[in-house]
Amino acid sequence: MYPLFESLCVQQGRILHEEWHRLRFQKTYQNFFGRPPAFDLLDSIDLPQSFCQGIVKLKIRYNNKERQLDFQQYHMEYIQSLRLVPTDDFDYTYKYCKREKIDALFSLRGDCDDVLIVRNGWITDSSYANVIFFDGKDWWTPEVPLLEGTCRARLLAEGSIKTTPLQVEDLKNFQGLKLINAMRDILGTNQSWPVVMIGAGNLGLALLGYKGFGQQNFSIEAAFDADSKKIGKVIQGIRIQALDELSETVKTKGIRLGMVVVPADRAQEAANDLVKAGIEGIVNFAPVTLTLPADVQEVAVDLAIELEQLSFAVTSILNRPTNQQSDSPDVLSNPSTIAPHHRD
């Protein structure tokens, strides 16, 4: 039987942030079993060849004598709403394999994607991740989480986030939130992410001039178009390149994220070009569903649908009685105000 476990992110055959997982393992082992570890949790891990590409979740279950390894290809699920769920005091100080209490709280999410657990009146974590809140200047995380995650610990050590005691009434002071855990480094903004874009039309040109990317450590490093009249032009310091330069540019600049900003009838071809060049994640602005390999992630941005939802919201407000509340007090809608989140 294995009472405890660690979840690690394996990216292109490399385990990320080993030192932080090893540190938590050593602390947990000492406190749980009452003595120093009898083995190194991360010693001599041979990755199966089938899990050396893309993003893989490595789950290591362990007891006081041995470990058990489990590899899974990782796919992210969009999180757009959290339900505030209160609970009494219960212990999840260590990463226990048994999660019955958390699973029971998760089952109370209703029509939301996940829960935000409020323990004894204090904001803690979601069911699978620590949470950080943005106040317009700094990122804050609850002072006492259910579990001290490795990503949380690292960001605190780097000074990227700060701790503060948080109650439900404090949430109104924040502009947005992010969910963080070991797998969140896949699209983490604690490092710089160069991006390539296909499509230099009106929307593409607007994206080239958007300053918000830099604030989240994303930068468009290259832009491509099939129109010979656009190739060679310099927009916002970026030269528009021909598509036959795509693969070499991606390789040279170490780019892993791409954007498809072309009409619907050309979107799949553009996506195919990005995949062939080695891109691992695509933001699709075209109103069409892309067919992609299982190890390539996609986030779709359909502006027409967004406007439709906005018009519906405006209409709902106009038609709402003046004494009716706009939102359920126990639901945080669209936590992706600051950035998209996905459930692990």
mmCIF file of C-alpha atoms in Angstrom:
data_model
loop_
_atom_site.group_PDB
_atom_site.id
_atom_site.type_symbol
_atom_site.label_atom_id
_atom_site.label_comp_id
_atom_site.label_asym_id
_atom_site.label_seq_id
_atom_site.Cartn_x
_atom_site.Cartn_y
_atom_site.Cartn_z
ATOM 1 C CA MET A 1 0.000 0.000 0.000
ATOM 2 C CA TYR A 2 1.212 3.492 -0.850
ATOM 3 C CA PRO A 3 -0.200 6.248 1.395
ATOM 4 C CA LEU A 4 1.557 9.192 -0.277
ATOM 5 C CA PHE A 5 2.422 10.407 -3.754
ATOM 6 C CA GLU A 6 4.129 13.122 -5.795
ATOM 7 C CA SER A 7 2.958 14.453 -9.178
ATOM 8 C CA LEU A 8 5.691 15.677 -11.502
ATOM 9 C CA CYS A 9 5.650 17.302 -14.915
ATOM 10 C CA VAL A 10 7.774 15.646 -17.594
ATOM 11 C CA GLN A 11 8.362 17.832 -20.604
ATOM 12 C CA GLN A 12 10.062 16.489 -23.725
ATOM 13 C CA GLY A 13 11.602 13.693 -21.650
ATOM 14 C CA ARG A 14 12.864 15.962 -18.855
ATOM 15 C CA ILE A 15 11.457 16.052 -15.309
ATOM 16 C CA LEU A 16 10.833 19.646 -14.256
ATOM 17 C CA HIS A 17 11.842 21.122 -10.887
ATOM 18 C CA GLU A 18 13.181 17.895 -9.387
ATOM 19 C CA GLU A 19 14.745 19.731 -6.453
ATOM 20 C CA TRP A 20 11.410 21.064 -5.196
ATOM 21 C CA HIS A 21 9.735 17.666 -5.368
ATOM 22 C CA ARG A 22 12.696 16.033 -3.658
ATOM 23 C CA LEU A 23 12.579 18.651 -0.888
ATOM 24 C CA ARG A 24 8.865 18.064 -0.237
ATOM 25 C CA PHE A 25 9.354 14.290 -0.344
ATOM 26 C CA GLN A 26 12.137 14.456 2.251
ATOM 27 C CA LYS A 27 10.077 16.697 4.547
ATOM 28 C CA THR A 28 6.954 14.577 4.160
ATOM 29 C CA TYR A 29 8.801 11.291 4.708
ATOM 30 C CA GLN A 30 10.502 12.579 7.855
ATOM 31 C CA ASN A 31 7.262 13.900 9.362
ATOM 32 C CA PHE A 32 5.030 11.007 8.289
ATOM 33 C CA PHE A 33 7.328 8.052 8.986
ATOM 34 C CA GLY A 34 9.430 9.636 11.762
ATOM 35 C CA ARG A 35 12.847 9.095 10.166
ATOM 36 C CA PRO A 36 14.964 10.231 7.187
ATOM 37 C CA PRO A 37 14.038 8.755 3.784
ATOM 38 C CA ALA A 38 15.227 5.223 3.099
ATOM 39 C CA PHE A 39 15.507 5.937 -0.639
ATOM 40 C CA ASP A 40 15.716 8.750 -3.170
ATOM 41 C CA LEU A 41 12.302 9.287 -4.726
ATOM 42 C CA LEU A 42 13.762 10.428 -8.058
ATOM 43 C CA ASP A 43 16.740 8.113 -8.361
ATOM 44 C CA SER A 44 17.175 6.125 -11.601
ATOM 45 C CA ILE A 45 13.882 6.945 -13.314
ATOM 46 C CA ASP A 46 13.885 5.537 -16.832
ATOM 47 C CA LEU A 47 11.294 7.221 -18.998
ATOM 48 C CA PRO A 48 9.509 4.838 -21.384
ATOM 49 C CA GLN A 49 10.207 5.804 -24.981
ATOM 50 C CA SER A 50 6.510 6.415 -25.603
ATOM 51 C CA PHE A 51 6.515 9.141 -22.916
ATOM 52 C CA CYS A 52 9.608 11.062 -24.034
ATOM 53 C CA GLN A 53 7.669 13.489 -26.245
ATOM 54 C CA GLY A 54 5.126 16.133 -25.324
ATOM 55 C CA ILE A 55 3.787 16.717 -21.814
ATOM 56 C CA VAL A 56 3.607 13.771 -19.423
ATOM 57 C CA LYS A 57 2.359 13.520 -15.848
ATOM 58 C CA LEU A 58 4.514 11.286 -13.656
ATOM 59 C CA LYS A 59 2.764 10.090 -10.511
ATOM 60 C CA ILE A 60 5.023 8.477 -7.912
ATOM 61 C CA ARG A 61 3.237 6.631 -5.106
ATOM 62 C CA TYR A 62 5.394 5.648 -2.159
ATOM 63 C CA ASN A 63 5.532 4.151 1.318
ATOM 64 C CA ASN A 64 8.380 3.849 3.815
ATOM 65 C CA LYS A 65 10.205 1.219 1.719
ATOM 66 C CA GLU A 66 9.555 1.690 -1.989
ATOM 67 C CA ARG A 67 7.885 3.648 -4.772
ATOM 68 C CA GLN A 68 5.597 2.961 -7.718
ATOM 69 C CA LEU A 69 5.773 4.931 -10.991
ATOM 70 C CA ASP A 70 2.853 5.768 -13.253
ATOM 71 C CA PHE A 71 3.199 7.723 -16.521
ATOM 72 C CA GLN A 72 0.239 9.385 -18.246
ATOM 73 C CA GLN A 73 0.058 11.576 -21.332
ATOM 74 C CA TYR A 74 -1.177 14.904 -20.041
ATOM 75 C CA HIS A 75 -4.190 16.790 -21.366
ATOM 76 C CA MET A 76 -5.588 19.966 -19.831
ATOM 77 C CA GLU A 77 -9.235 20.691 -19.176
ATOM 78 C CA TYR A 78 -10.534 24.254 -19.267
ATOM 79 C CA ILE A 79 -11.575 25.772 -15.917
ATOM 80 C CA GLN A 80 -13.982 28.705 -16.259
ATOM 81 C CA SER A 81 -15.833 28.721 -12.945
ATOM 82 C CA LEU A 82 -15.245 27.804 -9.304
ATOM 83 C CA ARG A 83 -17.855 27.222 -6.621
ATOM 84 C CA LEU A 84 -17.015 28.328 -3.091
ATOM 85 C CA VAL A 85 -17.489 25.272 -0.870
ATOM 86 C CA PRO A 86 -17.246 25.599 2.936
ATOM 87 C CA THR A 87 -15.903 22.829 5.141
ATOM 88 C CA ASP A 88 -14.761 22.295 8.688
ATOM 89 C CA ASP A 89 -11.171 21.672 9.710
ATOM 90 C CA PHE A 90 -9.663 18.639 8.019
ATOM 91 C CA ASP A 91 -6.097 17.646 7.338
ATOM 92 C CA TYR A 92 -4.439 17.452 3.928
ATOM 93 C CA THR A 93 -1.012 18.606 5.052
ATOM 94 C CA TYR A 94 0.626 15.846 3.029
ATOM 95 C CA LYS A 95 -0.109 14.621 -0.485
ATOM 96 C CA TYR A 96 -2.205 11.620 0.502
ATOM 97 C CA CYS A 97 -3.330 9.037 -2.039
ATOM 98 C CA LYS A 98 -6.677 8.872 -0.260
ATOM 99 C CA ARG A 99 -8.644 11.965 -1.259
ATOM 100 C CA GLU A 100 -12.169 11.034 -0.197
ATOM 101 C CA LYS A 101 -12.820 14.319 1.615
ATOM 102 C CA ILE A 102 -11.582 16.460 -1.289
ATOM 103 C CA ASP A 103 -13.489 14.314 -3.783
ATOM 104 C CA ALA A 104 -16.656 14.796 -1.721
ATOM 105 C CA LEU A 105 -16.156 18.570 -1.791
ATOM 106 C CA PHE A 106 -15.503 18.455 -5.543
ATOM 107 C CA SER A 107 -18.820 16.659 -6.021
ATOM 108 C CA LEU A 108 -20.547 19.798 -4.674
ATOM 109 C CA ARG A 109 -19.365 21.917 -7.619
ATOM 110 C CA GLY A 110 -22.789 21.817 -9.281
ATOM 111 C CA ASP A 111 -22.550 23.325 -12.769
ATOM 112 C CA CYS A 112 -19.105 24.804 -12.064
ATOM 113 C CA ASP A 113 -15.843 23.292 -13.272
ATOM 114 C CA ASP A 114 -14.149 23.029 -9.872
ATOM 115 C CA VAL A 115 -14.429 24.166 -6.274
ATOM 116 C CA LEU A 116 -12.597 26.720 -4.171
ATOM 117 C CA ILE A 117 -12.430 25.225 -0.698
ATOM 118 C CA VAL A 118 -13.189 27.541 2.251
ATOM 119 C CA ARG A 119 -11.924 25.888 5.438
ATOM 120 C CA ASN A 120 -13.222 27.362 8.681
ATOM 121 C CA GLY A 121 -13.966 30.616 6.857
ATOM 122 C CA TRP A 122 -10.569 30.900 5.153
ATOM 123 C CA ILE A 123 -9.852 30.543 1.419
ATOM 124 C CA THR A 124 -7.475 27.624 0.745
ATOM 125 C CA ASP A 125 -7.153 25.704 -2.569
ATOM 126 C CA SER A 126 -9.129 24.260 -5.441
ATOM 127 C CA SER A 127 -9.510 20.477 -5.551
ATOM 128 C CA TYR A 128 -6.235 19.983 -7.418
ATOM 129 C CA ALA A 129 -4.282 23.220 -7.236
ATOM 130 C CA ASN A 130 -3.120 26.096 -5.104
ATOM 131 C CA VAL A 131 -4.602 29.442 -6.044
ATOM 132 C CA ILE A 132 -3.113 32.914 -6.483
ATOM 133 C CA PHE A 133 -5.015 36.206 -6.770
ATOM 134 C CA PHE A 134 -4.033 39.376 -8.653
ATOM 135 C CA ASP A 135 -4.825 42.799 -7.157
ATOM 136 C CA GLY A 136 -3.624 44.821 -10.135
ATOM 137 C CA LYS A 137 -0.045 44.962 -8.903
ATOM 138 C CA ASP A 138 0.930 41.813 -6.993
ATOM 139 C CA TRP A 139 -0.003 38.140 -6.818
ATOM 140 C CA TRP A 140 -1.247 36.824 -3.460
ATOM 141 C CA THR A 141 -1.819 33.271 -2.242
ATOM 142 C CA PRO A 142 -3.744 32.140 0.856
ATOM 143 C CA GLU A 143 -1.523 32.101 3.907
ATOM 144 C CA VAL A 144 -2.648 28.622 4.975
ATOM 145 C CA PRO A 145 -3.408 26.328 1.998
ATOM 146 C CA LEU A 146 -4.686 22.785 2.239
ATOM 147 C CA LEU A 147 -1.404 21.597 0.746
ATOM 148 C CA GLU A 148 1.855 23.453 0.266
ATOM 149 C CA GLY A 149 2.432 22.752 -3.418
ATOM 150 C CA THR A 150 5.865 22.688 -5.014
ATOM 151 C CA CYS A 151 4.992 25.386 -7.555
ATOM 152 C CA ARG A 152 3.646 27.613 -4.776
ATOM 153 C CA ALA A 153 6.783 27.066 -2.700
ATOM 154 C CA ARG A 154 9.045 27.895 -5.635
ATOM 155 C CA LEU A 155 7.161 31.074 -6.572
ATOM 156 C CA LEU A 156 7.266 32.214 -2.935
ATOM 157 C CA ALA A 157 11.010 31.575 -2.783
ATOM 158 C CA GLU A 158 11.474 33.568 -6.004
ATOM 159 C CA GLY A 159 9.422 36.446 -4.617
ATOM 160 C CA SER A 160 6.926 36.170 -7.485
ATOM 161 C CA ILE A 161 3.959 35.781 -5.130
ATOM 162 C CA LYS A 162 3.174 36.750 -1.515
ATOM 163 C CA THR A 163 1.018 35.216 1.220
ATOM 164 C CA THR A 164 -1.934 36.783 2.971
ATOM 165 C CA PRO A 165 -4.883 35.474 5.028
ATOM 166 C CA LEU A 166 -7.961 35.500 2.778
ATOM 167 C CA GLN A 167 -11.646 35.246 3.576
ATOM 168 C CA VAL A 168 -14.557 35.230 1.144
ATOM 169 C CA GLU A 169 -15.264 38.934 1.601
ATOM 170 C CA ASP A 170 -11.660 39.713 0.543
ATOM 171 C CA LEU A 171 -12.186 38.309 -2.960
ATOM 172 C CA LYS A 172 -13.811 41.539 -4.135
ATOM 173 C CA ASN A 173 -10.397 43.221 -3.867
ATOM 174 C CA PHE A 174 -8.903 41.141 -6.686
ATOM 175 C CA GLN A 175 -9.097 41.378 -10.473
ATOM 176 C CA GLY A 176 -8.495 37.730 -11.251
ATOM 177 C CA LEU A 177 -6.854 34.489 -10.234
ATOM 178 C CA LYS A 178 -4.730 31.595 -11.430
ATOM 179 C CA LEU A 179 -4.571 27.948 -10.444
ATOM 180 C CA ILE A 180 -1.040 26.663 -9.948
ATOM 181 C CA ASN A 181 0.557 23.255 -9.355
ATOM 182 C CA ALA A 182 3.376 21.131 -10.711
ATOM 183 C CA MET A 183 1.690 20.824 -14.119
ATOM 184 C CA ARG A 184 0.994 24.528 -14.466
ATOM 185 C CA ASP A 185 4.520 25.220 -15.740
ATOM 186 C CA ILE A 186 3.264 23.934 -19.093
ATOM 187 C CA LEU A 187 1.865 27.389 -19.718
ATOM 188 C CA GLY A 188 3.409 29.098 -16.716
ATOM 189 C CA THR A 189 4.129 32.791 -16.889
ATOM 190 C CA ASN A 190 7.044 32.655 -14.444
ATOM 191 C CA GLN A 191 9.331 32.208 -17.452
ATOM 192 C CA SER A 192 9.560 33.836 -20.872
ATOM 193 C CA TRP A 193 7.580 32.248 -23.709
ATOM 194 C CA PRO A 194 8.397 33.173 -27.312
ATOM 195 C CA VAL A 195 5.405 32.847 -29.663
ATOM 196 C CA VAL A 196 5.087 32.493 -33.445
ATOM 197 C CA MET A 197 2.069 33.789 -35.373
ATOM 198 C CA ILE A 198 0.662 32.793 -38.768
ATOM 199 C CA GLY A 199 -1.535 35.483 -40.273
ATOM 200 C CA ALA A 200 -0.623 39.141 -40.710
ATOM 201 C CA GLY A 201 -4.081 40.503 -41.473
ATOM 202 C CA ASN A 202 -5.845 43.186 -39.456
ATOM 203 C CA LEU A 203 -6.229 41.016 -36.335
ATOM 204 C CA GLY A 204 -2.673 39.731 -36.606
ATOM 205 C CA LEU A 205 -1.310 43.257 -36.850
ATOM 206 C CA ALA A 206 -3.340 44.267 -33.814
ATOM 207 C CA LEU A 207 -1.916 41.345 -31.837
ATOM 208 C CA LEU A 208 1.607 42.368 -32.809
ATOM 209 C CA GLY A 209 0.975 45.712 -31.141
ATOM 210 C CA TYR A 210 -0.699 44.329 -28.019
ATOM 211 C CA LYS A 211 1.346 45.208 -24.924
ATOM 212 C CA GLY A 212 -0.421 42.801 -22.573
ATOM 213 C CA PHE A 213 1.606 39.821 -23.810
ATOM 214 C CA GLY A 214 4.796 41.272 -22.380
ATOM 215 C CA GLN A 215 3.197 41.778 -18.983
ATOM 216 C CA GLN A 216 2.636 38.010 -18.795
ATOM 217 C CA ASN A 217 6.104 37.163 -20.212
ATOM 218 C CA PHE A 218 4.866 36.213 -23.688
ATOM 219 C CA SER A 219 6.439 37.771 -26.771
ATOM 220 C CA ILE A 220 5.643 37.334 -30.458
ATOM 221 C CA GLU A 221 9.062 36.580 -31.898
ATOM 222 C CA ALA A 222 8.061 35.864 -35.502
ATOM 223 C CA ALA A 223 5.098 36.387 -37.825
ATOM 224 C CA PHE A 224 4.331 34.625 -41.105
ATOM 225 C CA ASP A 225 1.938 35.091 -43.992
ATOM 226 C CA ALA A 226 1.291 33.505 -47.394
ATOM 227 C CA ASP A 227 0.649 36.863 -49.077
ATOM 228 C CA SER A 228 3.749 37.921 -50.991
ATOM 229 C CA LYS A 229 2.694 41.585 -50.669
ATOM 230 C CA LYS A 230 3.035 41.390 -46.883
ATOM 231 C CA ILE A 231 6.269 39.381 -46.727
ATOM 232 C CA GLY A 232 9.244 41.564 -45.849
ATOM 233 C CA LYS A 233 7.244 44.316 -44.185
ATOM 234 C CA VAL A 234 8.271 45.234 -40.641
ATOM 235 C CA ILE A 235 5.400 45.684 -38.169
ATOM 236 C CA GLN A 236 6.067 46.583 -34.528
ATOM 237 C CA GLY A 237 9.677 45.536 -35.063
ATOM 238 C CA ILE A 238 8.731 42.111 -36.452
ATOM 239 C CA ARG A 239 9.485 41.265 -40.077
ATOM 240 C CA ILE A 240 6.722 39.305 -41.807
ATOM 241 C CA GLN A 241 8.293 36.109 -43.135
ATOM 242 C CA ALA A 242 7.411 33.540 -45.778
ATOM 243 C CA LEU A 243 6.023 30.221 -44.549
ATOM 244 C CA ASP A 244 8.976 28.251 -45.901
ATOM 245 C CA GLU A 245 11.077 29.884 -43.156
ATOM 246 C CA LEU A 246 8.776 28.670 -40.377
ATOM 247 C CA SER A 247 10.505 25.440 -39.305
ATOM 248 C CA GLU A 248 13.973 26.963 -39.184
ATOM 249 C CA THR A 249 12.734 29.993 -37.233
ATOM 250 C CA VAL A 250 10.921 27.859 -34.664
ATOM 251 C CA LYS A 251 14.008 25.691 -34.195
ATOM 252 C CA THR A 252 16.450 28.597 -33.985
ATOM 253 C CA LYS A 253 14.386 30.663 -31.552
ATOM 254 C CA GLY A 254 13.230 27.708 -29.443
ATOM 255 C CA ILE A 255 9.556 28.562 -29.948
ATOM 256 C CA ARG A 256 6.908 26.165 -28.599
ATOM 257 C CA LEU A 257 3.703 28.207 -28.818
ATOM 258 C CA GLY A 258 1.927 29.394 -31.943
ATOM 259 C CA MET A 259 -1.121 31.441 -32.957
ATOM 260 C CA VAL A 260 -3.391 30.823 -35.940
ATOM 261 C CA VAL A 261 -4.781 34.184 -37.068
ATOM 262 C CA VAL A 262 -6.102 33.359 -40.548
ATOM 263 C CA PRO A 263 -9.562 32.856 -42.123
ATOM 264 C CA ALA A 264 -11.393 29.619 -41.308
ATOM 265 C CA ASP A 265 -10.675 27.984 -44.676
ATOM 266 C CA ARG A 266 -6.920 28.310 -44.130
ATOM 267 C CA ALA A 267 -6.761 27.573 -40.398
ATOM 268 C CA GLN A 268 -6.172 23.814 -40.600
ATOM 269 C CA GLU A 269 -3.336 24.266 -43.090
ATOM 270 C CA ALA A 270 -1.731 26.878 -40.852
ATOM 271 C CA ALA A 271 -2.078 24.561 -37.856
ATOM 272 C CA ASN A 272 -0.496 21.725 -39.836
ATOM 273 C CA ASP A 273 2.458 23.977 -40.645
ATOM 274 C CA LEU A 274 2.898 24.833 -36.957
ATOM 275 C CA VAL A 275 2.743 21.177 -35.922
ATOM 276 C CA LYS A 276 5.307 20.178 -38.560
ATOM 277 C CA ALA A 277 7.582 22.936 -37.289
ATOM 278 C CA GLY A 278 7.456 21.473 -33.764
ATOM 279 C CA ILE A 279 4.943 23.780 -32.060
ATOM 280 C CA GLU A 280 3.387 22.181 -28.938
ATOM 281 C CA GLY A 281 0.532 24.575 -28.179
ATOM 282 C CA ILE A 282 -1.729 26.579 -30.509
ATOM 283 C CA VAL A 283 -4.070 29.498 -29.867
ATOM 284 C CA ASN A 284 -6.673 29.357 -32.628
ATOM 285 C CA PHE A 285 -8.473 32.591 -33.524
ATOM 286 C CA ALA A 286 -10.274 31.077 -36.513
ATOM 287 C CA PRO A 287 -13.936 30.019 -36.030
ATOM 288 C CA VAL A 288 -13.244 26.399 -36.904
ATOM 289 C CA THR A 289 -12.331 23.211 -35.028
ATOM 290 C CA LEU A 290 -8.771 22.083 -35.672
ATOM 291 C CA THR A 291 -7.613 18.495 -36.002
ATOM 292 C CA LEU A 292 -4.388 18.180 -34.029
ATOM 293 C CA PRO A 293 -2.150 15.375 -32.702
ATOM 294 C CA ALA A 294 -2.893 14.280 -29.137
ATOM 295 C CA ASP A 295 0.324 15.844 -27.829
ATOM 296 C CA VAL A 296 -0.433 19.315 -29.253
ATOM 297 C CA GLN A 297 -2.609 21.520 -27.043
ATOM 298 C CA GLU A 298 -5.179 23.994 -28.405
ATOM 299 C CA VAL A 299 -6.978 26.995 -26.951
ATOM 300 C CA ALA A 300 -9.737 28.303 -29.228
ATOM 301 C CA VAL A 301 -10.677 31.982 -29.212
ATOM 302 C CA ASP A 302 -13.883 32.588 -31.187
ATOM 303 C CA LEU A 303 -14.522 36.326 -31.073
ATOM 304 C CA ALA A 304 -18.039 35.924 -32.470
ATOM 305 C CA ILE A 305 -18.998 33.609 -29.618
ATOM 306 C CA GLU A 306 -17.415 35.946 -27.081
ATOM 307 C CA LEU A 307 -19.483 38.842 -28.456
ATOM 308 C CA GLU A 308 -22.594 36.683 -28.433
ATOM 309 C CA GLN A 309 -22.038 35.847 -24.769
ATOM 310 C CA LEU A 310 -21.401 39.505 -24.017
ATOM 311 C CA SER A 311 -24.608 40.591 -25.755
ATOM 312 C CA PHE A 312 -26.537 37.951 -23.822
ATOM 313 C CA ALA A 313 -25.047 39.184 -20.555
ATOM 314 C CA VAL A 314 -25.927 42.798 -21.388
ATOM 315 C CA THR A 315 -29.462 41.799 -22.354
ATOM 316 C CA SER A 316 -29.828 39.827 -19.117
ATOM 317 C CA ILE A 317 -28.749 42.827 -17.080
ATOM 318 C CA LEU A 318 -31.162 45.144 -18.907
ATOM 319 C CA ASN A 319 -34.031 42.707 -18.336
ATOM 320 C CA ARG A 320 -33.198 41.913 -14.712
ATOM 321 C CA PRO A 321 -35.370 43.308 -11.915
ATOM 322 C CA THR A 322 -33.468 45.982 -10.006
ATOM 323 C CA ASN A 323 -33.495 43.965 -6.775
ATOM 324 C CA GLN A 324 -32.036 40.794 -8.346
ATOM 325 C CA GLN A 325 -28.413 39.916 -7.765
ATOM 326 C CA SER A 326 -26.304 39.390 -10.883
ATOM 327 C CA ASP A 327 -24.352 36.360 -9.685
ATOM 328 C CA SER A 328 -24.599 33.590 -7.151
ATOM 329 C CA PRO A 329 -22.496 34.643 -4.116
ATOM 330 C CA ASP A 330 -20.838 31.237 -3.951
ATOM 331 C CA VAL A 331 -19.636 31.143 -7.570
ATOM 332 C CA LEU A 332 -16.523 32.708 -9.081
ATOM 333 C CA SER A 333 -17.359 32.968 -12.780
ATOM 334 C CA ASN A 334 -14.638 32.903 -15.408
ATOM 335 C CA PRO A 335 -11.517 32.708 -13.220
ATOM 336 C CA SER A 336 -9.574 33.091 -16.484
ATOM 337 C CA THR A 337 -9.843 36.880 -16.133
ATOM 338 C CA ILE A 338 -6.074 37.019 -15.987
ATOM 339 C CA ALA A 339 -5.103 33.857 -17.868
ATOM 340 C CA PRO A 340 -6.688 30.589 -18.990
ATOM 341 C CA HIS A 341 -6.593 27.766 -16.451
ATOM 342 C CA HIS A 342 -6.974 24.064 -16.889
ATOM 343 C CA ARG A 343 -7.817 21.351 -14.429
ATOM 344 C CA ASP A 344 -5.092 18.762 -13.855
#
